[in-house]
Tab-separated table of N, CA and C in Angstrom:
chain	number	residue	atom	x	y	z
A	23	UNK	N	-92.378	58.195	193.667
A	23	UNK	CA	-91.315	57.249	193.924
A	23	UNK	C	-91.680	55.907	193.313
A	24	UNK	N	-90.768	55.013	192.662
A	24	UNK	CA	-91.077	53.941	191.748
A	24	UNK	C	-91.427	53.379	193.276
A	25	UNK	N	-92.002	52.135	193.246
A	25	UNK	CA	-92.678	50.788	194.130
A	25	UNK	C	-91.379	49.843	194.074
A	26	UNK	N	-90.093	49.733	193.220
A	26	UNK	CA	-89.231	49.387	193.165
A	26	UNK	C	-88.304	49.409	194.055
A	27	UNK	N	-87.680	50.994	194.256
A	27	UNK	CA	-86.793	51.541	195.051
A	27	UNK	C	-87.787	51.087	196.659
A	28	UNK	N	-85.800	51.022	196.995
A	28	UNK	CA	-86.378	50.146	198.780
A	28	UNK	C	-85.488	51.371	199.297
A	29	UNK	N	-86.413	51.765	200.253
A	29	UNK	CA	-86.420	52.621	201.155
A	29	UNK	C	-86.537	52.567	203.016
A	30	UNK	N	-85.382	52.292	203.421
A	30	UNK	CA	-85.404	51.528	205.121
A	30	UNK	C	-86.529	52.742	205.748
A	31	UNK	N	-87.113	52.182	206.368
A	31	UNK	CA	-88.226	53.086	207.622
A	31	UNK	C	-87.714	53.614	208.611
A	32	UNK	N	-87.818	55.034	208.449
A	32	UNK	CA	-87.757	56.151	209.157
A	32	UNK	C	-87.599	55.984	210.690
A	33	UNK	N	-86.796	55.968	211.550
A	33	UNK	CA	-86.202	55.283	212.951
A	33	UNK	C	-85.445	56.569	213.545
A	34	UNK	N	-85.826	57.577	213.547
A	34	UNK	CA	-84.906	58.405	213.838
A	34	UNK	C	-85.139	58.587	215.558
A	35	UNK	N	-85.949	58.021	216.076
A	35	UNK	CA	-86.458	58.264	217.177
A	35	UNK	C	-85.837	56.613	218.396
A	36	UNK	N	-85.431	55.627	217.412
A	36	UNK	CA	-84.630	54.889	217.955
A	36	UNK	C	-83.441	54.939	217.926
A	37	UNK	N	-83.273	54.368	219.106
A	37	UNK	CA	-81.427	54.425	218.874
A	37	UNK	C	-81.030	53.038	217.984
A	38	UNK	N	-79.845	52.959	217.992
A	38	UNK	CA	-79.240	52.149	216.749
A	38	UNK	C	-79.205	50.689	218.017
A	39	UNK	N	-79.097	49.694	217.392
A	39	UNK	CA	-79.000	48.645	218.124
A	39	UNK	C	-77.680	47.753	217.483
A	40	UNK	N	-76.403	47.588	218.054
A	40	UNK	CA	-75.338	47.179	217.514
A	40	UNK	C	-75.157	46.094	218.299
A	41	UNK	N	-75.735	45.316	219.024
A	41	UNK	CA	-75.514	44.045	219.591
A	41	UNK	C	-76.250	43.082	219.362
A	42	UNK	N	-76.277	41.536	219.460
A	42	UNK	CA	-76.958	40.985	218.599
A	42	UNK	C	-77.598	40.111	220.271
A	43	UNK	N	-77.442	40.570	221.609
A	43	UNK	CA	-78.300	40.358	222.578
A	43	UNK	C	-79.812	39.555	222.454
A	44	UNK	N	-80.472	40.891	221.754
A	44	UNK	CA	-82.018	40.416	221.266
A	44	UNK	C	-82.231	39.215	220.135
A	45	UNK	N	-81.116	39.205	219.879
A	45	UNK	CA	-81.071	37.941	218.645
A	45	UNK	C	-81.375	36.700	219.245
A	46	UNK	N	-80.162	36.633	220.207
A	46	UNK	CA	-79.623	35.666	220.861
A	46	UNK	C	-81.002	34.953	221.593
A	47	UNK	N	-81.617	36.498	222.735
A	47	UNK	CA	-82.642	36.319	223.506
A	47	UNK	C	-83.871	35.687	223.118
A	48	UNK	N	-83.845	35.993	221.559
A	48	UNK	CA	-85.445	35.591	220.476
A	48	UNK	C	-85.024	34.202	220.197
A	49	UNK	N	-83.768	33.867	220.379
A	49	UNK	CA	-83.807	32.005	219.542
A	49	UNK	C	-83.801	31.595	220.940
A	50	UNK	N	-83.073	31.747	222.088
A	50	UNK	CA	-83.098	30.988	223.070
A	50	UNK	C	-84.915	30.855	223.854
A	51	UNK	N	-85.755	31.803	223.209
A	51	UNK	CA	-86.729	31.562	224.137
A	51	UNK	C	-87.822	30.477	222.823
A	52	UNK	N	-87.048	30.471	221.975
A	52	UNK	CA	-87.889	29.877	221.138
A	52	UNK	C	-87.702	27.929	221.493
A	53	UNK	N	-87.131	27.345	222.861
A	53	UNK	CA	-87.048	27.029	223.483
A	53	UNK	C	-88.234	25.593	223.245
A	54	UNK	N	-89.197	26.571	223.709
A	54	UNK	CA	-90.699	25.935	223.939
A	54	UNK	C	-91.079	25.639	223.062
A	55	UNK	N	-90.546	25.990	221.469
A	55	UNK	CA	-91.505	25.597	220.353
A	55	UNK	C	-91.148	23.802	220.175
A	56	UNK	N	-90.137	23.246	220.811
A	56	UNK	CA	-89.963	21.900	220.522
A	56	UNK	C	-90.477	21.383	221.986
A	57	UNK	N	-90.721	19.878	220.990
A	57	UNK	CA	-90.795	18.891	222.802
A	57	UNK	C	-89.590	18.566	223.232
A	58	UNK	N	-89.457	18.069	224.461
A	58	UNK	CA	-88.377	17.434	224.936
A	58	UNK	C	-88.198	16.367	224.386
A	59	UNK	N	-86.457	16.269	224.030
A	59	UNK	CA	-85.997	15.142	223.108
A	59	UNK	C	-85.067	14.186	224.067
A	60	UNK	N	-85.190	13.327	224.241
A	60	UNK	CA	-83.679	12.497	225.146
A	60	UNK	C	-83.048	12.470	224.466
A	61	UNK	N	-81.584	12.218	224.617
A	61	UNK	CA	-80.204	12.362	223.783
A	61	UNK	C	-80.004	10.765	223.211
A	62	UNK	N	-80.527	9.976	224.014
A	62	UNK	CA	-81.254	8.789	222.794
A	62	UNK	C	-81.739	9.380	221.779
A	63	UNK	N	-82.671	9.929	221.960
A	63	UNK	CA	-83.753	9.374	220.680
A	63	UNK	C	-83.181	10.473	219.822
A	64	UNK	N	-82.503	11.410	219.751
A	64	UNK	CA	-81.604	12.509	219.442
A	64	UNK	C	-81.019	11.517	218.224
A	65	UNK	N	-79.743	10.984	218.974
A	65	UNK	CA	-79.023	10.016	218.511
A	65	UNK	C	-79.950	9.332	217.009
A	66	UNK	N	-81.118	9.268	217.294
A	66	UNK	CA	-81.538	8.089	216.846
A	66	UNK	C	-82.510	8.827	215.653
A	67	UNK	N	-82.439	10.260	215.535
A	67	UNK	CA	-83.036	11.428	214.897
A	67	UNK	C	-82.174	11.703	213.701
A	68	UNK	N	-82.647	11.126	211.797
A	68	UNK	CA	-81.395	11.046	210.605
A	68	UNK	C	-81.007	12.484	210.947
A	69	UNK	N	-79.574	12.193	209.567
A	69	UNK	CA	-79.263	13.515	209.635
A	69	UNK	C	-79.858	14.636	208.729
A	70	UNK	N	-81.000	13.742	207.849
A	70	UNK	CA	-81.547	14.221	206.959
A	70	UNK	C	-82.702	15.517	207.582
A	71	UNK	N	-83.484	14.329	208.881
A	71	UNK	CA	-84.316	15.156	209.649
A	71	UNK	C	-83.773	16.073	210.050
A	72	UNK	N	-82.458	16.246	211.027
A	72	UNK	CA	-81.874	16.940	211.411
A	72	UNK	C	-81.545	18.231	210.600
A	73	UNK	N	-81.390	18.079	209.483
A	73	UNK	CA	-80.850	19.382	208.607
A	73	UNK	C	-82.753	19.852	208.064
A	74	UNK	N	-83.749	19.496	208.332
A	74	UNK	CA	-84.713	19.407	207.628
A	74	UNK	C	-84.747	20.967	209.302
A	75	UNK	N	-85.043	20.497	210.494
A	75	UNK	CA	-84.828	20.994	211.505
A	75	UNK	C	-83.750	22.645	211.283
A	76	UNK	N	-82.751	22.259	211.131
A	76	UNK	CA	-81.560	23.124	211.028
A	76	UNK	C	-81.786	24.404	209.685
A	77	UNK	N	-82.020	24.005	208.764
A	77	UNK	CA	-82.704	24.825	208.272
A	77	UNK	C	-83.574	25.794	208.214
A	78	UNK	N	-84.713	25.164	209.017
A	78	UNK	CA	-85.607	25.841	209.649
A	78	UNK	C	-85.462	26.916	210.181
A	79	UNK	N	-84.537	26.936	211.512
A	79	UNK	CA	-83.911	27.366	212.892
A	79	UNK	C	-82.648	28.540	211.894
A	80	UNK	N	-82.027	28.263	210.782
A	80	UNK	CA	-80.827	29.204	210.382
A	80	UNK	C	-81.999	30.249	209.882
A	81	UNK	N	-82.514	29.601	208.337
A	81	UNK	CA	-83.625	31.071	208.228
A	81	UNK	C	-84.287	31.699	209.525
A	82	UNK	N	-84.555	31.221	210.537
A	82	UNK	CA	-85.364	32.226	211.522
A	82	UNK	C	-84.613	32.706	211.823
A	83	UNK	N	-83.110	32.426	212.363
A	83	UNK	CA	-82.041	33.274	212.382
A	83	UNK	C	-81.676	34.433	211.913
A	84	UNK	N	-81.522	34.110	210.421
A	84	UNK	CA	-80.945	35.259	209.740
A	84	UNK	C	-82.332	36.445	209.284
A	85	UNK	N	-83.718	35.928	209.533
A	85	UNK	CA	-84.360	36.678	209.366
A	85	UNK	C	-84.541	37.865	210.480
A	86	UNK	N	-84.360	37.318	211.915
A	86	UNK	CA	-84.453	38.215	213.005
A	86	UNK	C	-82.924	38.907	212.803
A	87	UNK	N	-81.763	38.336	212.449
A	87	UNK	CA	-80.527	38.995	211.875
A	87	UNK	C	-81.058	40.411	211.559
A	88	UNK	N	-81.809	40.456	210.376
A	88	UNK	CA	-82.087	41.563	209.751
A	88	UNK	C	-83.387	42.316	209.890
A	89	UNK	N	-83.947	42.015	210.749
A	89	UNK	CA	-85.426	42.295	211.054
A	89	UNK	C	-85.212	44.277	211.708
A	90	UNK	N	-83.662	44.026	212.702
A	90	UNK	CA	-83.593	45.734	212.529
A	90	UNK	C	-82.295	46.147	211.497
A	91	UNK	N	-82.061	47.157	211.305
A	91	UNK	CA	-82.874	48.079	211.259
A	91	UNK	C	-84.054	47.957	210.116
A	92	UNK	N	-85.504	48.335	210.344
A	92	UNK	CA	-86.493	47.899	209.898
A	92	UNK	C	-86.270	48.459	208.440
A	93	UNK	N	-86.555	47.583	207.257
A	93	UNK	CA	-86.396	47.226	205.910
A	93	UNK	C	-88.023	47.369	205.384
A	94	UNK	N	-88.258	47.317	204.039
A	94	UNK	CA	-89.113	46.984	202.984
A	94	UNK	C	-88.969	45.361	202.758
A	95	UNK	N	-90.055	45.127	202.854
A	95	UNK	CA	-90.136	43.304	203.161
A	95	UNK	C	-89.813	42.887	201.915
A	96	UNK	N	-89.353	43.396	200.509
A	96	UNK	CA	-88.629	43.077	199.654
A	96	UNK	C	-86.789	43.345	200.447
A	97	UNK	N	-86.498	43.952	200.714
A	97	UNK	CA	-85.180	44.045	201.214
A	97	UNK	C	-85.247	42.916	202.415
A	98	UNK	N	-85.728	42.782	202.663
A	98	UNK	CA	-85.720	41.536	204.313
A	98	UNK	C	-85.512	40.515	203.506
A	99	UNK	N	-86.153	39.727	202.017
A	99	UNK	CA	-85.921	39.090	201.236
A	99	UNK	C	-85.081	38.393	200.693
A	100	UNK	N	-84.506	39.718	200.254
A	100	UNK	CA	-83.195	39.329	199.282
A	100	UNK	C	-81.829	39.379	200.304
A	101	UNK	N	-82.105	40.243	201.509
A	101	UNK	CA	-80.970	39.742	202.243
A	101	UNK	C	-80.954	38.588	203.387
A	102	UNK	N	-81.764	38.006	203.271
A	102	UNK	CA	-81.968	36.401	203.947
A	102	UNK	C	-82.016	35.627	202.616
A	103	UNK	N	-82.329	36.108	201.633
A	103	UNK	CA	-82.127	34.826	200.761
A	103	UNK	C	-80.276	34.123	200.122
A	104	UNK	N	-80.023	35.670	200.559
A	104	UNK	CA	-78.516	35.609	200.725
A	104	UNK	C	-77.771	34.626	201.534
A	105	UNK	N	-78.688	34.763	202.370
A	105	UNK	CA	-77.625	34.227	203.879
A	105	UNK	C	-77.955	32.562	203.542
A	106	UNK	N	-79.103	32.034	202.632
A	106	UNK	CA	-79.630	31.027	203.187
A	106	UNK	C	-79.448	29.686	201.880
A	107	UNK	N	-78.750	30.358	200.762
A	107	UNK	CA	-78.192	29.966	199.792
A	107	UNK	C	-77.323	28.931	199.943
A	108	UNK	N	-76.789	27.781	199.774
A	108	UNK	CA	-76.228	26.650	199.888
A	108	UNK	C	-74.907	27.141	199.762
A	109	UNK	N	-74.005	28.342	199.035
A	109	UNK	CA	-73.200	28.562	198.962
A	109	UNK	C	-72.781	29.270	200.228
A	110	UNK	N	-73.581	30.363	200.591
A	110	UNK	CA	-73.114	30.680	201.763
A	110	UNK	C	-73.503	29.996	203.056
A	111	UNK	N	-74.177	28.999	203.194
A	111	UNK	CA	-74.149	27.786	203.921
A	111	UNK	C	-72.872	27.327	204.241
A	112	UNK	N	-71.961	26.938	202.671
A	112	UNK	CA	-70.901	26.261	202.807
A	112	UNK	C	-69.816	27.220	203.226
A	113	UNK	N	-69.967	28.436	203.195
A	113	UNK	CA	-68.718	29.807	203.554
A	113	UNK	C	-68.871	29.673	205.188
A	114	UNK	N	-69.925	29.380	205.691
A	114	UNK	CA	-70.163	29.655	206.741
A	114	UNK	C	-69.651	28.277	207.913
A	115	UNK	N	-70.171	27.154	207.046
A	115	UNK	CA	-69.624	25.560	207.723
A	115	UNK	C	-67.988	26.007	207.488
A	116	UNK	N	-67.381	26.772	206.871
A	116	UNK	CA	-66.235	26.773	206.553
A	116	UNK	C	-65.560	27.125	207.779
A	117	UNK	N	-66.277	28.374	208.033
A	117	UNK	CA	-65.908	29.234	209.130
A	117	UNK	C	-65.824	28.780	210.461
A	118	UNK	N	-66.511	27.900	210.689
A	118	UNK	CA	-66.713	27.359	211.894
A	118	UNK	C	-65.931	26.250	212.031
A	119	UNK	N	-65.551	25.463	211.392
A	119	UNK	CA	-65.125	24.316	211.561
A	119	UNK	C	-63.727	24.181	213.147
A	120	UNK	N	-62.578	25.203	212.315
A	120	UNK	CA	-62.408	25.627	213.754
A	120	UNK	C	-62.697	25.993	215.122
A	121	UNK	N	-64.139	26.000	215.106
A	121	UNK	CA	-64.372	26.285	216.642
A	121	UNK	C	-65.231	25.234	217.397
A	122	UNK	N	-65.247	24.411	216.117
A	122	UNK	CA	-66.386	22.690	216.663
A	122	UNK	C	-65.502	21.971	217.604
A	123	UNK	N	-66.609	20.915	217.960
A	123	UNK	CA	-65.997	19.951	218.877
A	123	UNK	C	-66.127	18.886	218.254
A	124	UNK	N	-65.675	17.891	219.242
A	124	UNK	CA	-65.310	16.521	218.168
A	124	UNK	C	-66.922	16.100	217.872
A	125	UNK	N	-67.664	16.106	218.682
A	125	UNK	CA	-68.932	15.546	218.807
A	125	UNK	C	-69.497	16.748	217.761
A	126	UNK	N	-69.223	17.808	217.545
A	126	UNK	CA	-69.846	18.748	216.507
A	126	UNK	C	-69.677	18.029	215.111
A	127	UNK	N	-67.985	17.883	215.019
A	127	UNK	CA	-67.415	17.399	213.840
A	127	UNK	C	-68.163	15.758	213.699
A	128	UNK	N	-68.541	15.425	214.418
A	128	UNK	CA	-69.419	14.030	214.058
A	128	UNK	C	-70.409	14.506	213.693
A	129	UNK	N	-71.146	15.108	214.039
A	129	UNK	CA	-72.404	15.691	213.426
A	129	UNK	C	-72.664	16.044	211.831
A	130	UNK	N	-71.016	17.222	211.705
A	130	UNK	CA	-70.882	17.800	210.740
A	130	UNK	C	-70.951	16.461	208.948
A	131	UNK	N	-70.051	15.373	210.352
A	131	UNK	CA	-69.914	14.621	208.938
A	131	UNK	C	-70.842	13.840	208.590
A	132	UNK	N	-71.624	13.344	209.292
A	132	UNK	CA	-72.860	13.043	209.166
A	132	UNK	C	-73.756	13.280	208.330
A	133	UNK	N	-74.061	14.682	208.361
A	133	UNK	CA	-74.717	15.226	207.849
A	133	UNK	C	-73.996	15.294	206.191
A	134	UNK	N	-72.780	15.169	206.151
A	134	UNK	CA	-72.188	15.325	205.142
A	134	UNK	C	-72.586	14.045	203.920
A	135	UNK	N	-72.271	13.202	204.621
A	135	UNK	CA	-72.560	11.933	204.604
A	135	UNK	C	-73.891	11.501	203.737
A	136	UNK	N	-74.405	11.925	204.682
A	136	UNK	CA	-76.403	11.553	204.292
A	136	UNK	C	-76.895	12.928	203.137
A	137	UNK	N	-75.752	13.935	202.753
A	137	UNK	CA	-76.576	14.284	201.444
A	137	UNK	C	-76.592	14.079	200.749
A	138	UNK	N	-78.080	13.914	200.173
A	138	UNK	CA	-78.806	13.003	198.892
A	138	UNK	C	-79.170	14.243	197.880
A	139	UNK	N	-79.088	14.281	196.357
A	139	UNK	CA	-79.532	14.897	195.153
A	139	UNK	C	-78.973	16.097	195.903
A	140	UNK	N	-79.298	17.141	194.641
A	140	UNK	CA	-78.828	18.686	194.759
A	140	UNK	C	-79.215	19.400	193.738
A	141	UNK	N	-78.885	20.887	193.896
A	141	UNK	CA	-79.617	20.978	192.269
A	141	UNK	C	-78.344	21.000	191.332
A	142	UNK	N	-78.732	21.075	190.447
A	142	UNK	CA	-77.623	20.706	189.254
A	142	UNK	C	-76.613	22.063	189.260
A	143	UNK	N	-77.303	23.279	189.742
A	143	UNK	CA	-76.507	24.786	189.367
A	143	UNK	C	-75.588	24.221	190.750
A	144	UNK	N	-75.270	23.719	191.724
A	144	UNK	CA	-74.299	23.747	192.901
A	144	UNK	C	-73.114	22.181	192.570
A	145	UNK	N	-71.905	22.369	193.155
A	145	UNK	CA	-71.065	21.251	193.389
A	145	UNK	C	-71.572	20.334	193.977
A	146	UNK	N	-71.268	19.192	193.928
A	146	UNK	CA	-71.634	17.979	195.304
A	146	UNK	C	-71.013	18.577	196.599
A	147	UNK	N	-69.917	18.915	196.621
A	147	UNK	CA	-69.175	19.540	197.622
A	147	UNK	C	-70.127	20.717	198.503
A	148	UNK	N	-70.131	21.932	197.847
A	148	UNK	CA	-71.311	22.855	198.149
A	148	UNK	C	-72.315	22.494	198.897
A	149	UNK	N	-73.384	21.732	198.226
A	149	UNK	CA	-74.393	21.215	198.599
A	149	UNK	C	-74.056	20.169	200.283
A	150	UNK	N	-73.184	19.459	200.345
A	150	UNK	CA	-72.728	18.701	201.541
A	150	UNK	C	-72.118	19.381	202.744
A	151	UNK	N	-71.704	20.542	202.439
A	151	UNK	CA	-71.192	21.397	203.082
A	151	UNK	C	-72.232	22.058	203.401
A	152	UNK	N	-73.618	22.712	202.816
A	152	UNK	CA	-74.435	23.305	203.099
A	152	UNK	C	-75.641	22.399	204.271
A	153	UNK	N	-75.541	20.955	203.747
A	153	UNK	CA	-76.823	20.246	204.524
A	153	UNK	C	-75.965	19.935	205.734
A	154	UNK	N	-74.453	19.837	205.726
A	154	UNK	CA	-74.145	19.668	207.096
A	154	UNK	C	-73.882	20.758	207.847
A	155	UNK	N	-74.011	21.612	207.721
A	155	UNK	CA	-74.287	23.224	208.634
A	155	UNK	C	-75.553	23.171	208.954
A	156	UNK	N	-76.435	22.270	207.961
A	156	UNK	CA	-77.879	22.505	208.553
A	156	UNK	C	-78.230	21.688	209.498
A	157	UNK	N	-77.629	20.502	209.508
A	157	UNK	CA	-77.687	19.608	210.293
A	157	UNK	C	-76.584	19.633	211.633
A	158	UNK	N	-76.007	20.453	211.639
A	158	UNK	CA	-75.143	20.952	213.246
A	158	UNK	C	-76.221	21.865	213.337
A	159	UNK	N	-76.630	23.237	212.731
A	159	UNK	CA	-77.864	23.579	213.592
A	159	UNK	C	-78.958	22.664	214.144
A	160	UNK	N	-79.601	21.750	213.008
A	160	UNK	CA	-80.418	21.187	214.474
A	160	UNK	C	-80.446	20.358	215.035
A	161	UNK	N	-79.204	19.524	215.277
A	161	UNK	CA	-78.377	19.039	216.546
A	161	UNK	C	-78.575	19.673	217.246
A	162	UNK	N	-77.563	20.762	217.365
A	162	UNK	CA	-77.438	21.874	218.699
A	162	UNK	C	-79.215	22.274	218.692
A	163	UNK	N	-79.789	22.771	218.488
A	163	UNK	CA	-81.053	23.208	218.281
A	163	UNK	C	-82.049	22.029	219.378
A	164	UNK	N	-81.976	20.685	219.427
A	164	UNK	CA	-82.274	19.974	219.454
A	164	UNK	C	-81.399	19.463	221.031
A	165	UNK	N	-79.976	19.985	221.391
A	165	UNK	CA	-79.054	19.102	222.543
A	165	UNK	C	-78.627	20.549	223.004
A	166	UNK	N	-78.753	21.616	222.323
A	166	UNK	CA	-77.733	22.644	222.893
A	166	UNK	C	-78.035	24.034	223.037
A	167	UNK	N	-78.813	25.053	223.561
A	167	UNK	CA	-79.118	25.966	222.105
A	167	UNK	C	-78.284	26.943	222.942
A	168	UNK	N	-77.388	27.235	224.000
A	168	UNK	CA	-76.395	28.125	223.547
A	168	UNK	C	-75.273	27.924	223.628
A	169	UNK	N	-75.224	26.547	222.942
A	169	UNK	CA	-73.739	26.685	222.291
A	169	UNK	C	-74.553	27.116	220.690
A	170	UNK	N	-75.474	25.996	220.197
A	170	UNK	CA	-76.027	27.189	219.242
A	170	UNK	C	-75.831	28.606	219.119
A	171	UNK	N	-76.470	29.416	219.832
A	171	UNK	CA	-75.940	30.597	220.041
A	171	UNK	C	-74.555	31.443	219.476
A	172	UNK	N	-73.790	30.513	220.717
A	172	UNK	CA	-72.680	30.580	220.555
A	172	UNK	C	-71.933	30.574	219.162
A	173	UNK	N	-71.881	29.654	218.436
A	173	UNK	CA	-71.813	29.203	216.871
A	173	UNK	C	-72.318	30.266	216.359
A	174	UNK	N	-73.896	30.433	216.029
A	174	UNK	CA	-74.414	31.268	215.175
A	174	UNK	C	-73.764	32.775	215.887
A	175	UNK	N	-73.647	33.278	216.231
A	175	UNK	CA	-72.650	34.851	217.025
A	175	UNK	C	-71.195	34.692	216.258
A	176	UNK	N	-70.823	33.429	215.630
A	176	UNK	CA	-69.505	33.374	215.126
A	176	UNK	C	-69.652	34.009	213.351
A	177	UNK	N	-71.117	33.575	213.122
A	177	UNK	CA	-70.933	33.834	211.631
A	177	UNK	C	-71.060	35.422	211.097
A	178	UNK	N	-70.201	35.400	210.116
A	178	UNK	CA	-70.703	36.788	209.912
A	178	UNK	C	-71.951	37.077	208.592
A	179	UNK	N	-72.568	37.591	209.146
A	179	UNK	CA	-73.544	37.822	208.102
A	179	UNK	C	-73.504	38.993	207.924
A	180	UNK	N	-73.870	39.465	206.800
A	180	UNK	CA	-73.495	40.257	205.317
A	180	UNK	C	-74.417	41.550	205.956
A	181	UNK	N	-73.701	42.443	206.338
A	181	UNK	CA	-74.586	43.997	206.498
A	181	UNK	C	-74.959	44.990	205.140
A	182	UNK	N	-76.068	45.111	205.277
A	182	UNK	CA	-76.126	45.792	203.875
A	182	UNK	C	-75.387	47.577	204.097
């Protein structure tokens, strides 16, 4: 067999897992990995940091996303590198916008706001749309995490 071809691991002995429960359960306990923030100093946290944060928190996301059914760590790869692309950043801020709150939508623009450079292959648009999805994740991440939750359960990410 080429080293190329990706081949998912043999699971026949598990059952299928179609709820995203354990998802949910793995970011909410990840809890403890921050200190306690007051909603001052929150406030008072750029939006630059904030998306620096949010970023962070979406890749761990979409990596436990796909973590079952268990993959070739080249396939875990390329389908989080998918998810984590500035374009589908911006498909995804798209998606949501309808279900924010006003205090989200301040966030959102914020973040919109404060993005600086990009790479040359993306729009300005794209790119602003992408750092402010990153920066409502770690807001919420930071003031909320299941409405986080909540939000991230809205997006759809790409089943192979």
């Amino acid at each position: 067999m080429d080293s190329q071809e990706e081949e998912p691991i043999d699971r026949q002995d598990e059952p299928p897992i179609s709820d995203l429960s354990w998802v949910q359960a793995c970011l909410a306990s990840n809890v403890q990995l921050h200190q306690t923030i007051s909603p001052s100093q929150v406030q008072q946290i750029s939006p630059a940091a904030l998306a620096y944060v949010g970023d962070a928190i979406y890749e761990l996301y979409a990596r436990m996303f796909y973590l079952l059914p268990l993959q070739r760590l080249e396939t875990y790869h390329r389908l989080v590198v998918a998810q984590v692309r500035a374009e589908t950043q911006a498909l995804h801020l798209r998606s949501l916008i309808p279900h924010l709150r006003e205090a989200e939508l301040e966030i959102v623009r914020r973040g919109r706001n404060a993005s600086t450079g990009r790479p040359k292959r993306l729009a300005p648009e794209i790119y602003q749309q992408a750092t402010s999805l990153e920066t409502l994740i770690g807001y919420l991440y930071l003031t909320d995490i299941p409405r986080l939750t909540e939000l991230l359960q809205k997006l759809h990410l790409e089943q192979e």
